[in-house]
CSV table of C-alpha atoms (C1' of nucleotides) in Angstrom, one decimal:
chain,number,residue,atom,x,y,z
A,380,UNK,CA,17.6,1.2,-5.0
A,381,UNK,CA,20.5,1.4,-2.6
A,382,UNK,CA,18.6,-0.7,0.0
A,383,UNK,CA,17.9,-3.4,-2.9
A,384,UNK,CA,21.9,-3.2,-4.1
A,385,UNK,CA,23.0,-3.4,-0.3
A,386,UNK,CA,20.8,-6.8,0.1
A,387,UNK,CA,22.6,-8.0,-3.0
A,388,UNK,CA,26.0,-7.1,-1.8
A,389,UNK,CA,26.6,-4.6,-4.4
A,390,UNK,CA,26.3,-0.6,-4.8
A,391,UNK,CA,23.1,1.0,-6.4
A,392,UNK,CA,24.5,2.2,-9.2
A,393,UNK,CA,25.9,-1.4,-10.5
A,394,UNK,CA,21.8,-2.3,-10.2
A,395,UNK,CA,21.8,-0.5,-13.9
A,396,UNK,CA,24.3,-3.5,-15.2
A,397,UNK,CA,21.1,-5.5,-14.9
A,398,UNK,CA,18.5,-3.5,-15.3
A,399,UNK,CA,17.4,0.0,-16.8
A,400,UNK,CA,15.5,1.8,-14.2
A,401,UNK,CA,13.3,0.9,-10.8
A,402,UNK,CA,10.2,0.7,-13.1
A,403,UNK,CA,11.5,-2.3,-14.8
A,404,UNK,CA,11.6,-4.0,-12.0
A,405,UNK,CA,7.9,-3.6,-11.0
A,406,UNK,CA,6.9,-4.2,-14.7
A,407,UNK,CA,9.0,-7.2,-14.7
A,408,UNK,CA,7.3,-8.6,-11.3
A,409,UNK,CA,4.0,-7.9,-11.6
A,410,UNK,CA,3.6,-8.8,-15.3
A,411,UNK,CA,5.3,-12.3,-15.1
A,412,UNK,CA,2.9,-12.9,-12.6
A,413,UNK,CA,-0.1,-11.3,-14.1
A,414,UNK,CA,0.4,-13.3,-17.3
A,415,UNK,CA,1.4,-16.6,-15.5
A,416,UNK,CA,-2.2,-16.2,-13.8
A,417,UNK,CA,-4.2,-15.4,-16.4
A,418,UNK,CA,-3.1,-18.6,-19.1
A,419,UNK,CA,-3.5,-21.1,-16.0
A,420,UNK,CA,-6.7,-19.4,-15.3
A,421,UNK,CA,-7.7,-19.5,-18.8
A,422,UNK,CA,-7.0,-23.5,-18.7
A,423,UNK,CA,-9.8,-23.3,-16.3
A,424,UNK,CA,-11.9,-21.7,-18.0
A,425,UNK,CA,-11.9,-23.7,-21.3
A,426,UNK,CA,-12.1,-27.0,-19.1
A,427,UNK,CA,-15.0,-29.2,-18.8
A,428,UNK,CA,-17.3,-29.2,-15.4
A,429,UNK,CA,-19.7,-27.7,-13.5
A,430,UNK,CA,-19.4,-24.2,-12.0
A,431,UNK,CA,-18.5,-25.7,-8.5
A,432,UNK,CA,-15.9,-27.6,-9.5
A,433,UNK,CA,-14.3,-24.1,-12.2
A,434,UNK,CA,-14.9,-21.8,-8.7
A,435,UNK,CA,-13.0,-25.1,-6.8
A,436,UNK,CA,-10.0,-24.9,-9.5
A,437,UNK,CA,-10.0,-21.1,-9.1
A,438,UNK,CA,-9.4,-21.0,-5.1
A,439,UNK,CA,-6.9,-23.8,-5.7
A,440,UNK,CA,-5.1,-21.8,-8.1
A,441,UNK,CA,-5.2,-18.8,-5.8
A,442,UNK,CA,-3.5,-20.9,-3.1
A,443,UNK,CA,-1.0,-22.2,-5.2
A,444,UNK,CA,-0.2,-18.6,-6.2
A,445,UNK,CA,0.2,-17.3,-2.8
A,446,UNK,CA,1.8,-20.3,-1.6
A,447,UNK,CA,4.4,-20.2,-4.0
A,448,UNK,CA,4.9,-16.4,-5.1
A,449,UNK,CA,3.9,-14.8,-1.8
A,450,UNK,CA,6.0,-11.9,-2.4
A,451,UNK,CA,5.4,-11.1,-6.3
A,452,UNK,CA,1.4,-11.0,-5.0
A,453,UNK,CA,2.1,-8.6,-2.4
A,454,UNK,CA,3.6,-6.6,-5.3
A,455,UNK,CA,1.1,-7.3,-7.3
A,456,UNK,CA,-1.6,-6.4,-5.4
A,457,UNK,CA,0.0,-3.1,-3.5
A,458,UNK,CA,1.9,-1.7,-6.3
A,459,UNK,CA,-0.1,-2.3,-9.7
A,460,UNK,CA,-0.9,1.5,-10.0
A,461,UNK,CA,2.2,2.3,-10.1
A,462,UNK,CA,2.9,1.0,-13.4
A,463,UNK,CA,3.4,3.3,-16.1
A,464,UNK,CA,3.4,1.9,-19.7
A,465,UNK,CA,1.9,-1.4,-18.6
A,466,UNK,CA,-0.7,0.0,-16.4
A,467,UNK,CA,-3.6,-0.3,-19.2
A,468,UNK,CA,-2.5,-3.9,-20.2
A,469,UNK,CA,-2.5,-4.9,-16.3
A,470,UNK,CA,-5.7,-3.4,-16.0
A,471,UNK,CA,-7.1,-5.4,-19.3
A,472,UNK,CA,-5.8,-8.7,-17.9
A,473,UNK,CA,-7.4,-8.1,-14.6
A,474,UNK,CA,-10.6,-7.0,-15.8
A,475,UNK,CA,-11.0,-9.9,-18.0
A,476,UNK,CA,-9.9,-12.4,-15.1
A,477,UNK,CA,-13.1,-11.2,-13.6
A,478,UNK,CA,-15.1,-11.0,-16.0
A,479,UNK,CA,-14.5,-14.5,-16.7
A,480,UNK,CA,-15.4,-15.4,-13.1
A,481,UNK,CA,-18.4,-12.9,-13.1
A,482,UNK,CA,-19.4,-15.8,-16.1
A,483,UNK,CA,-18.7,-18.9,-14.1
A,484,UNK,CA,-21.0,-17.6,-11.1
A,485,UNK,CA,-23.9,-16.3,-13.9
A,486,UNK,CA,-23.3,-19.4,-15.6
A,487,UNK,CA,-23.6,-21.4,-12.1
A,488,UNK,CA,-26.7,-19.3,-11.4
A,489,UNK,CA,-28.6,-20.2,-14.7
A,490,UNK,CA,-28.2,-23.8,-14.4
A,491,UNK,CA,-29.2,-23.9,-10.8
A,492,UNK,CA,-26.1,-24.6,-8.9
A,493,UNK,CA,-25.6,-21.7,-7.4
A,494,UNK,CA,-28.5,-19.7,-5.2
A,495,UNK,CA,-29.8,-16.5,-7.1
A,496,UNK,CA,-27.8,-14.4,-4.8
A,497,UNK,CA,-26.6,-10.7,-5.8
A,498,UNK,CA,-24.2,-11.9,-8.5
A,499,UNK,CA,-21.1,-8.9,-7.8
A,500,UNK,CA,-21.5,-9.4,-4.2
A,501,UNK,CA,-20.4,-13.4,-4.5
A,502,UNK,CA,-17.6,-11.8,-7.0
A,503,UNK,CA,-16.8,-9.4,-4.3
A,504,UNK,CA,-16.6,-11.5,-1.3
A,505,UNK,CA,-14.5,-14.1,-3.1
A,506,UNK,CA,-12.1,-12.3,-4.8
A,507,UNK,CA,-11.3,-10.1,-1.8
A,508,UNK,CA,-10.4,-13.5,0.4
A,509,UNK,CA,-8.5,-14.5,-2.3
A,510,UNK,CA,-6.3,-11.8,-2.7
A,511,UNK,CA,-6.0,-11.8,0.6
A,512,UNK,CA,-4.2,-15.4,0.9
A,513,UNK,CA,-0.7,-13.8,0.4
A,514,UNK,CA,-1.1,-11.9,3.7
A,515,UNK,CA,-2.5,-14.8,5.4
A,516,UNK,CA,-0.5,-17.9,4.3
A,517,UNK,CA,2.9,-17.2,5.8
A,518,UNK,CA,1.3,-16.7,9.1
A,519,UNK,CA,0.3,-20.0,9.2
A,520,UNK,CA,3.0,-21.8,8.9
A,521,UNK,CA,1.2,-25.4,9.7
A,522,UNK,CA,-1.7,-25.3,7.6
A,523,UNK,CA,-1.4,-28.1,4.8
A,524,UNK,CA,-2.5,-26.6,1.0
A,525,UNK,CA,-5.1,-29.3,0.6
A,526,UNK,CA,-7.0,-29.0,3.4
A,527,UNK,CA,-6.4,-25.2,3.0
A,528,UNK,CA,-7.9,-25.7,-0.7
A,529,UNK,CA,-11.1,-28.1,0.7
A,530,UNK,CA,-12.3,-25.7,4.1
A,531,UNK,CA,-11.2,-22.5,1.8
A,532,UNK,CA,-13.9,-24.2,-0.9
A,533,UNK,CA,-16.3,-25.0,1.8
A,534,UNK,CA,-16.1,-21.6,3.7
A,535,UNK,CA,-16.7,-19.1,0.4
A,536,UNK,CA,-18.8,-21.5,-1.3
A,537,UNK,CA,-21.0,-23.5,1.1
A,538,UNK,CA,-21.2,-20.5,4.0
A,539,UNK,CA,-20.3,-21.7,7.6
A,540,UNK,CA,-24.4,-21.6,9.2
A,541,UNK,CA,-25.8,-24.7,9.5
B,127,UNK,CA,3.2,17.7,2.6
B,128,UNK,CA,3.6,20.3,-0.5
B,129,UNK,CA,0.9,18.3,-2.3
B,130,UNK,CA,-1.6,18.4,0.6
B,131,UNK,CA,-1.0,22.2,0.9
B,132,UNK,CA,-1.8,22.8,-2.4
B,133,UNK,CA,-5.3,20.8,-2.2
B,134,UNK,CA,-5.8,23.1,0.6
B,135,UNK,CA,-4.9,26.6,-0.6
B,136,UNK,CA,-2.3,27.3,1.2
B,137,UNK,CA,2.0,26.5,1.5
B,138,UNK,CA,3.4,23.4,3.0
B,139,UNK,CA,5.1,25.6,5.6
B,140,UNK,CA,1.4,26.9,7.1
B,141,UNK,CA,0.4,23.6,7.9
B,142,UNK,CA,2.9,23.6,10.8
B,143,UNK,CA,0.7,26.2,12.7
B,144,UNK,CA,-2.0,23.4,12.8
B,145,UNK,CA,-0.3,20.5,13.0
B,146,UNK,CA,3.4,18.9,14.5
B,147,UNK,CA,4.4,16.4,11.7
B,148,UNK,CA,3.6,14.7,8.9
B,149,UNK,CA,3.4,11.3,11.6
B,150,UNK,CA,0.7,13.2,13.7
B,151,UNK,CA,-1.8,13.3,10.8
B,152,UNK,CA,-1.3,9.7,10.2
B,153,UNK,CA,-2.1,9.1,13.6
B,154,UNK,CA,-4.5,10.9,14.1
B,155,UNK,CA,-6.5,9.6,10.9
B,156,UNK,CA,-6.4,5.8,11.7
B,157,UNK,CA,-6.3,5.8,15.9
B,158,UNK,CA,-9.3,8.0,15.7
B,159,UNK,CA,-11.7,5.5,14.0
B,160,UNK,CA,-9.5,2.5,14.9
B,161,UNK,CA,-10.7,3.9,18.5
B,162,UNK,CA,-14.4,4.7,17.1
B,163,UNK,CA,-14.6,1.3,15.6
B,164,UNK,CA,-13.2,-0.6,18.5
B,165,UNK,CA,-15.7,1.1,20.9
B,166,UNK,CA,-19.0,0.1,18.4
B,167,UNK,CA,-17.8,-3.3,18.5
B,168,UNK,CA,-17.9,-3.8,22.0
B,169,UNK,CA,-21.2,-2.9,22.2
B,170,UNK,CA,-22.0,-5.7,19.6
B,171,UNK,CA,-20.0,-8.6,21.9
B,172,UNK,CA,-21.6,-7.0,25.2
B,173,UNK,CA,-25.1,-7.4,22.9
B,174,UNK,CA,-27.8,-10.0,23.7
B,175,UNK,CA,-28.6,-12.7,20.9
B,176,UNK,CA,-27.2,-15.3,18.9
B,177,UNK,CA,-23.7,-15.5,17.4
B,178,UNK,CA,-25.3,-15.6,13.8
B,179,UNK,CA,-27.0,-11.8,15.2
B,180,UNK,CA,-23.9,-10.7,16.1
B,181,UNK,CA,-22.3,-11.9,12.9
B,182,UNK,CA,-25.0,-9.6,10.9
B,183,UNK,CA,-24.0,-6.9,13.4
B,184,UNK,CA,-20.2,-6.8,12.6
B,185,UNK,CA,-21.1,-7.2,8.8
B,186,UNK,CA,-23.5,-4.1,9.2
B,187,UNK,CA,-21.1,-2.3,11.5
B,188,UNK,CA,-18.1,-2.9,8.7
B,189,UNK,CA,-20.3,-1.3,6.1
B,190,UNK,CA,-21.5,1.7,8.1
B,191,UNK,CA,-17.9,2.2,8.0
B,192,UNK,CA,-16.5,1.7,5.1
B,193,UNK,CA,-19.2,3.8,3.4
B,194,UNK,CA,-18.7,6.4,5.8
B,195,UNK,CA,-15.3,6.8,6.2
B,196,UNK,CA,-13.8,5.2,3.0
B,197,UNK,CA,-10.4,7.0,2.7
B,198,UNK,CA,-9.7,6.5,6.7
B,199,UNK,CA,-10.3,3.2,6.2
B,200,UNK,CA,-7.7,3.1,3.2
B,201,UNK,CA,-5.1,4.8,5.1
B,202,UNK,CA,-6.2,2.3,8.2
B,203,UNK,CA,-5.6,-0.6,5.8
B,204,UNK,CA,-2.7,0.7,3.8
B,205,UNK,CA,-0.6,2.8,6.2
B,206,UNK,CA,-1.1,1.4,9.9
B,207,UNK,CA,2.5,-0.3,9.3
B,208,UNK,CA,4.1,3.6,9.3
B,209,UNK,CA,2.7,4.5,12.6
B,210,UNK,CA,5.4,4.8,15.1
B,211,UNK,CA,4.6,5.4,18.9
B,212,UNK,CA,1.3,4.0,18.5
B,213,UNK,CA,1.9,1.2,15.8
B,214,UNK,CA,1.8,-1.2,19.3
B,215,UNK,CA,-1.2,0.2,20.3
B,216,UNK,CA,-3.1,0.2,16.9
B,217,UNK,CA,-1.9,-3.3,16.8
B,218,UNK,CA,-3.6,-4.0,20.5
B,219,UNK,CA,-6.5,-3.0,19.3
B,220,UNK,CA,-6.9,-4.5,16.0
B,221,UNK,CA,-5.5,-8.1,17.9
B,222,UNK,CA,-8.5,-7.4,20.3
B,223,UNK,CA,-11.1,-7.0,17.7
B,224,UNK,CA,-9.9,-10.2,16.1
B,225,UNK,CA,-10.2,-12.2,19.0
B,226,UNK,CA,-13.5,-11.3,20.1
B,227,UNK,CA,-14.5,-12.3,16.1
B,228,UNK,CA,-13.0,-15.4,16.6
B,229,UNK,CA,-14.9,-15.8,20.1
B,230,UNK,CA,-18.2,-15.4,18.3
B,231,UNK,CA,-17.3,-18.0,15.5
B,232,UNK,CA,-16.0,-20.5,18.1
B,233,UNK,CA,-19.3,-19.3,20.7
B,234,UNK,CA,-21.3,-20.1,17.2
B,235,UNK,CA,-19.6,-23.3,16.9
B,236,UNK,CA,-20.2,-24.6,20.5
B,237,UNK,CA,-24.1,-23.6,20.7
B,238,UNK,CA,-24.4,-25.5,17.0
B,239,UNK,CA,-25.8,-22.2,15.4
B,240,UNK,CA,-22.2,-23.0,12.8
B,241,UNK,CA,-20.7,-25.5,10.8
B,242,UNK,CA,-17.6,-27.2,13.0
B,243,UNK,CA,-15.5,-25.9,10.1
B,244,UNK,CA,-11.9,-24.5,10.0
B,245,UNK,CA,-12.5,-21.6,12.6
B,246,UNK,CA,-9.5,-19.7,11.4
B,247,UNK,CA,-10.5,-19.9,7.7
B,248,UNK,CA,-13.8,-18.9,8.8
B,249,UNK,CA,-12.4,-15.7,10.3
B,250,UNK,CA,-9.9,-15.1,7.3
B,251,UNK,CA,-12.6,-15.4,4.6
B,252,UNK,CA,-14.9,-12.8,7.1
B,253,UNK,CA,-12.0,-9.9,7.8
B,254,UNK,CA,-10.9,-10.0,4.2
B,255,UNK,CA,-13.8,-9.1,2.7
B,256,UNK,CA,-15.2,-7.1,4.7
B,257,UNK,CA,-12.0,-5.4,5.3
B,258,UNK,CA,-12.0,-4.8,1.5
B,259,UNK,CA,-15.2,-3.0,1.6
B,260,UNK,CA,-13.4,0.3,1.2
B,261,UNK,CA,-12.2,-0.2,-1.9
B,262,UNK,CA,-15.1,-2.1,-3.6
B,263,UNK,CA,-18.3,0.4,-2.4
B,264,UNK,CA,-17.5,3.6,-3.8
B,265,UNK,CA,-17.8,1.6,-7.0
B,266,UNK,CA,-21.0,0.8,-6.6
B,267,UNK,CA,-22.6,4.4,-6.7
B,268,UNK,CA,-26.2,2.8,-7.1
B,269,UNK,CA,-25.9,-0.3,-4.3
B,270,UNK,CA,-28.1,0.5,-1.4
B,271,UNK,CA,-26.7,-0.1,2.2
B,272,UNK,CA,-29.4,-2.2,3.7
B,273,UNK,CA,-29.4,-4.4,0.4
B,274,UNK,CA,-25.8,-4.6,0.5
B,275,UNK,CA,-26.0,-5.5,4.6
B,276,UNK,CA,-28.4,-8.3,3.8
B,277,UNK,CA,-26.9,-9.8,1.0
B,278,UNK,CA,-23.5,-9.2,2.1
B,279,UNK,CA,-23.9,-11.6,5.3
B,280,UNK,CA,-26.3,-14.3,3.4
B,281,UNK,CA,-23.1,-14.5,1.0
B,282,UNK,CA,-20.5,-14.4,3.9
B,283,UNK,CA,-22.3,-16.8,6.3
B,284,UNK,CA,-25.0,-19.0,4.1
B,285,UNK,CA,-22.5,-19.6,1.3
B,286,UNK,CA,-23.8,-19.5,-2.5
B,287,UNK,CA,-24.2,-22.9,-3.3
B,288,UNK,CA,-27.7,-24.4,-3.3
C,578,DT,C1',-7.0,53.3,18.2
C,579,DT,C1',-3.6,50.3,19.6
C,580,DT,C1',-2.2,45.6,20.8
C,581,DT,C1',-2.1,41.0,20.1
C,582,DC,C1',-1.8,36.7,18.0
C,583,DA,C1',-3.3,33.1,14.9
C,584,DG,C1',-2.1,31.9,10.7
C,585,DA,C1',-0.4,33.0,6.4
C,586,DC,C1',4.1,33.8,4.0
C,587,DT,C1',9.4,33.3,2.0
C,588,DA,C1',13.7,31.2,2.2
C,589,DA,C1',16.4,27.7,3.3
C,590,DC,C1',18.2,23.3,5.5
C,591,DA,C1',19.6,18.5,5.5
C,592,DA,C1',18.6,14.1,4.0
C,593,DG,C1',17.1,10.9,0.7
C,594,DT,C1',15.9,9.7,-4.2
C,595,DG,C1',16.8,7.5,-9.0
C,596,DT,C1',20.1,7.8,-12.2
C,597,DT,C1',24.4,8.7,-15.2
C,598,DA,C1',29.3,9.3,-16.6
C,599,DG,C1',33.5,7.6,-16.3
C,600,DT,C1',36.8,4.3,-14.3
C,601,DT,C1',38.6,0.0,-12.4
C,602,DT,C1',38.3,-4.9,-11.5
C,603,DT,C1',37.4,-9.6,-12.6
C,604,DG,C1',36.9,-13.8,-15.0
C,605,DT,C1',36.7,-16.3,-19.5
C,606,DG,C1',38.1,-17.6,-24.3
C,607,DA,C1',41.8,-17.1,-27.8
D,593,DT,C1',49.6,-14.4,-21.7
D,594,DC,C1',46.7,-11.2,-23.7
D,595,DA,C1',42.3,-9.1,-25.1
D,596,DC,C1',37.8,-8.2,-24.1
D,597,DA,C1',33.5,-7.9,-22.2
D,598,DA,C1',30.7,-8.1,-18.0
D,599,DA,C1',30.0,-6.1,-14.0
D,600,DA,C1',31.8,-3.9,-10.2
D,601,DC,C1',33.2,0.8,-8.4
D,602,DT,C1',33.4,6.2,-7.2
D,603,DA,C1',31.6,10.6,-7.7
D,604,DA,C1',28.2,13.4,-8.8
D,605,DC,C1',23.8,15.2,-10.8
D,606,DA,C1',19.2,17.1,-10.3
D,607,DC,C1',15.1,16.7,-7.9
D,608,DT,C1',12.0,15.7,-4.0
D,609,DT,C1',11.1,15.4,0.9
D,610,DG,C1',9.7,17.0,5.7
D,611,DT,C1',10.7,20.6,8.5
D,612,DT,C1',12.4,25.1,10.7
D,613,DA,C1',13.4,30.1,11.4
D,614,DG,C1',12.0,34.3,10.8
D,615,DT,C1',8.6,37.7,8.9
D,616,DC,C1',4.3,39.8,7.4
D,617,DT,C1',-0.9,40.5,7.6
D,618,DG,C1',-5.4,41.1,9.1
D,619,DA,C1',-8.9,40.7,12.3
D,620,DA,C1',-10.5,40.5,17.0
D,621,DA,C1',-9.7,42.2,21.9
D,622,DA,C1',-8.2,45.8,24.8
DNA sequence: TTTTCAGACTAACAAGTGTTAGTTTTGTGA
DNA sequence: TCACAAAACTAACACTTGTTAGTCTGAAAA
């Protein structure tokens, strides 16, 4: 708290002007974020399309989200645990993101779009990249977000052997 | 320190006549299979056959690994930023591991065994996953490791489209 | 049997942590 | 110009942290 204050120019214990303890702060960082994920992922969801182009939508929004709130991911992704009260309602948003994109792939599968591969180990490998972009996107200062979006696409999706 | 005593038995103070610091643990945790992971991956780059061979190596080697040695790995991933003396040499070796990855992607590339895709995304899409492995395996109590190898690097390099 | 020493112990340190109580400053609306 | 609220401040708290100094214990070596 006193580094946070001194990067604002004030001392630590003006911080509880603005705010009631440290754990608000987390709460209030990872939960905007969580939220703001799940309704655009849920706009997804509920739109019409194949699989490919719902698991196109979803690495576009996971680009957009790194891109644009690179640090409230890194948050997000390192410090979730450490929620107290809103530990259990993080954990119910996140398991229903995947669970929704567990359906997408099974629903991909069934309808022959997708090879019969082992369904959690797509799941897997995608959302680990994904979560991954935040680490990955400021490092690369040059890379446009569309082709990012298309050769991100091509690479989980379409494999890179000829 | 008092916590890590407990789980042992014994008072924070003992540790002391086995170790010099809280640091040297840390170090000694990730440099040792940094070290041990480095020295299998040479072996794969010195290796005859095909980039696509060696790609199903690393994947295999990554898994050994992570199934192994799943809470190095986690401190690997989640603590090598709090090394001090050898943060610069953890970070030599990780840059050097990287780099021969990226050699056997571009080697791939130039021989026409891979797509002429976005190398870097390529690389980025491989080392986050797999890098992720120690988190995602002790979750999946009943997955068997030569299943996971194979279906692990059909997902990562063939893609899961049809 | 005595000596030695690794490895346990207790007690305490200095520094850092989040937070509160009470006070002063600052800027805006009456 | 005055009143008041927002938001800064100082001082201190209770607790946790890694670590050290000095001591005791028990088992192996002499």
């Amino acid at each position: 708290m006193r580094d946070l204050a001194t990067e604002m120019g004030i001392k630590a214990a003006s911080l509880y002007n603005h705010i009631s303890s440290k754990q608000e702060i987390l709460k209030i960082i990872i939960i905007s974020l969580a939220e703001a994920f799940t309704s655009e992922m849920n706009i997804i969801i509920a739109s019409e399309g194949s699989s490919l182009d719902k698991l196109n939508k979803i690495v576009a929004l996971h680009v957009k989200t790194a891109s644009e709130n690179t640090y409230e991911m890194a948050a997000l992704n390192n410090d979730w645990m450490h929620l107290e009260e809103q530990r259990h309602y993080y954990l119910q948003l996140r398991s229903e993101y995947e669970e929704n994109f567990r359906h997408i792939i099974t629903s991909g599968i069934a309808n022959k779009e997708l090879k019969d591969e082992n369904v959690e180990v797509m799941l897997f490998s995608m959302l680990s990249t994904l979560r991954s972009l935040y680490l990955w996107i400021p490092k690369k200062e040059d890379l446009n977000i569309q082709n990012l979006n298309t050769s991100l696409s091509n690479v989980l999706i379409h494999g890179f052997n000829k």
